[in-house]
C-alpha atoms as a PDB file:
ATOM      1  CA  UNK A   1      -2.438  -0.324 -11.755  1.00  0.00           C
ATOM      2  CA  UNK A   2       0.022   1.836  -9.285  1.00  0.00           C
ATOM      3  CA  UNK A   3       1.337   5.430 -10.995  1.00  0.00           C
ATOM      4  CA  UNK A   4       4.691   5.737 -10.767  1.00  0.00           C
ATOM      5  CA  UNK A   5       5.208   9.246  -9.352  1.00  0.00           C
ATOM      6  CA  UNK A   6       8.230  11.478  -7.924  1.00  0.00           C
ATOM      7  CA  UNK A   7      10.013   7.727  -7.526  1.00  0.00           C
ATOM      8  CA  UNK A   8       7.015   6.027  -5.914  1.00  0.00           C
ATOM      9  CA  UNK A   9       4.208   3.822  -6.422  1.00  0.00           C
ATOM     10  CA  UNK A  10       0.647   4.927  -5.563  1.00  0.00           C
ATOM     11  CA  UNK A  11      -2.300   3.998  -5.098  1.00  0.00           C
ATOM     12  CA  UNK A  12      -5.508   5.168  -3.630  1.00  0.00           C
ATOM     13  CA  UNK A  13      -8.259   2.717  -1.997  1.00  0.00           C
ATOM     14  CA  UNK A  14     -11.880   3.963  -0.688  1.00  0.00           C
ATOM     15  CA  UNK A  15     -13.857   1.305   1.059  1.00  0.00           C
ATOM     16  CA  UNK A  16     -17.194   1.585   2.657  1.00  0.00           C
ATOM     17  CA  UNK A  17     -16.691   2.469   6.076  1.00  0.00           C
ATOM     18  CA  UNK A  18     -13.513   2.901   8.506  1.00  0.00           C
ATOM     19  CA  UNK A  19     -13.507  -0.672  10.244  1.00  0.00           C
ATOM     20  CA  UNK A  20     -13.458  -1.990   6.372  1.00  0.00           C
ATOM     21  CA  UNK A  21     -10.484   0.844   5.499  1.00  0.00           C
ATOM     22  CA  UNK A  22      -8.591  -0.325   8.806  1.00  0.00           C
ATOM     23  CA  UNK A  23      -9.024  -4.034   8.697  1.00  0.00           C
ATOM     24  CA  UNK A  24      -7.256  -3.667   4.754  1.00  0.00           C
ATOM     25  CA  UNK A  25      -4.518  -1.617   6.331  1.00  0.00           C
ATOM     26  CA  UNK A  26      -3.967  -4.679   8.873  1.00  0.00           C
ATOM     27  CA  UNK A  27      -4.105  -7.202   6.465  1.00  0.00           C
ATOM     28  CA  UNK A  28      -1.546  -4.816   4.546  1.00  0.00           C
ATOM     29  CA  UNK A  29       0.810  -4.609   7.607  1.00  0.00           C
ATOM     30  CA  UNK A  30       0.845  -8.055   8.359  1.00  0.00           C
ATOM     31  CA  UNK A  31       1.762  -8.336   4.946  1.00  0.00           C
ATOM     32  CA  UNK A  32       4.358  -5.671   4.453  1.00  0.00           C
ATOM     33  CA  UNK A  33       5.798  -7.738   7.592  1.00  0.00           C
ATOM     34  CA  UNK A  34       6.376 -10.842   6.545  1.00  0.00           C
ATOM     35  CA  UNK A  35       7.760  -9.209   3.602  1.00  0.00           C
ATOM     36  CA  UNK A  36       9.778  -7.112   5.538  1.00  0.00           C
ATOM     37  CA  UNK A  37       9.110  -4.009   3.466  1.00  0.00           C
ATOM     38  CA  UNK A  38       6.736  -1.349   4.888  1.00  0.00           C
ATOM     39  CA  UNK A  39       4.762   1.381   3.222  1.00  0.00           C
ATOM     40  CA  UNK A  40       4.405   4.769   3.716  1.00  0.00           C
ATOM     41  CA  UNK A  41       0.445   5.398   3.638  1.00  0.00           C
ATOM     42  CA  UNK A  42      -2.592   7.468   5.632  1.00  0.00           C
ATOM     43  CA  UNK A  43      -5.476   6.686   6.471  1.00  0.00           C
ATOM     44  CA  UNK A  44      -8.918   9.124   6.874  1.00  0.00           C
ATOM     45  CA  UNK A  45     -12.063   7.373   7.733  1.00  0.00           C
ATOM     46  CA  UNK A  46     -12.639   5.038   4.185  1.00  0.00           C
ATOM     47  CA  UNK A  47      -9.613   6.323   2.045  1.00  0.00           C
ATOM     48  CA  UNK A  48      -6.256   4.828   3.113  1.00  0.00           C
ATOM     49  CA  UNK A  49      -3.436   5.861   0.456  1.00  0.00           C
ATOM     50  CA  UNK A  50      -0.196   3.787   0.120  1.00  0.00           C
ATOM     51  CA  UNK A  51       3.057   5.092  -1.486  1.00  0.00           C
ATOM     52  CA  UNK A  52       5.836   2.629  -2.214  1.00  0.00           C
ATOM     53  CA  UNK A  53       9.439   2.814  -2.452  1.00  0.00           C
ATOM     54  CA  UNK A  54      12.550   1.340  -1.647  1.00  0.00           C
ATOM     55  CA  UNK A  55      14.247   3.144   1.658  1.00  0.00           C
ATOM     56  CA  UNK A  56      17.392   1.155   1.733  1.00  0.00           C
ATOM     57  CA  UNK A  57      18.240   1.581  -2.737  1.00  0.00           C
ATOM     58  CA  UNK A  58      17.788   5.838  -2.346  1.00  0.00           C
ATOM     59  CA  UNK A  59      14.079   5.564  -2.018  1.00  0.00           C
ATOM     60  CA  UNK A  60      13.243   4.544  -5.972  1.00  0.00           C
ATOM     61  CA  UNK A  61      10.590   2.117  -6.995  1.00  0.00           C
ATOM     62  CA  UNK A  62      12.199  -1.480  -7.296  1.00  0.00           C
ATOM     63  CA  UNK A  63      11.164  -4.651  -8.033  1.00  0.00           C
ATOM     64  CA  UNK A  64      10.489  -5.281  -4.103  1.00  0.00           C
ATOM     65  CA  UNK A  65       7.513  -2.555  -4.283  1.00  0.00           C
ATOM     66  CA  UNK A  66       5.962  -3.979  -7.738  1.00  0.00           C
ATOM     67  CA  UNK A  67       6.039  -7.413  -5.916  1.00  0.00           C
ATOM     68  CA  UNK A  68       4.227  -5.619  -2.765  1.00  0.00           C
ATOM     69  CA  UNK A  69       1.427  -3.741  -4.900  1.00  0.00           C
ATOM     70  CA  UNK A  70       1.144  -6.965  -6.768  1.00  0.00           C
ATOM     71  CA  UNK A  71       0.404  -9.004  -3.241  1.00  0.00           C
ATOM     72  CA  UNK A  72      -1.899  -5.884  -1.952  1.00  0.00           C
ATOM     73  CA  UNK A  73      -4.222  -6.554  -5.110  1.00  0.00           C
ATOM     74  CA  UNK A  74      -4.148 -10.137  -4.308  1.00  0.00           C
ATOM     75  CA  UNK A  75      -5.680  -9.424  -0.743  1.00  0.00           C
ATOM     76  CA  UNK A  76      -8.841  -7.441  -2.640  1.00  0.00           C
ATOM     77  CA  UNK A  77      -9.999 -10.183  -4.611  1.00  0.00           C
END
């Protein structure tokens, strides 16, 4: 489940080490890519944090970012 916050989705991920956090935030990227929709997120050692929004409709959640958390859950399992 992603919070809805100050017109963005969020989510928090911990992982074991930092190859494992930055190999999730490349399979993310290559992701957001394709998709053509790109988060805004950091990244320290295991936690990587990803807010989503829509840049181009005044930086609200739209469908586009509930369609790109639903595809980042997909790439856990």
């Amino acid at each position: 489940m992603w919070p809805e916050k100050d017109n963005k989705l969020y989510k928090a991920f911990e992982f074991k080490d930092f190859p494992e956090a930055f190999s999730f935030m490349t399979r993310v990227a290559l992701l957001a890519e394709k998709n053509n929709h790109h988060p805004t997120w950091t990244n320290t050692y295991n936690k990587v944090e990803i807010w989503l929004s829509t840049h181009d409709a005044g930086d609200v959640v739209t469908d586009k970012d509930r369609s790109l958390a639903f595809a980042i859950e997909k790439l856990l399992k």
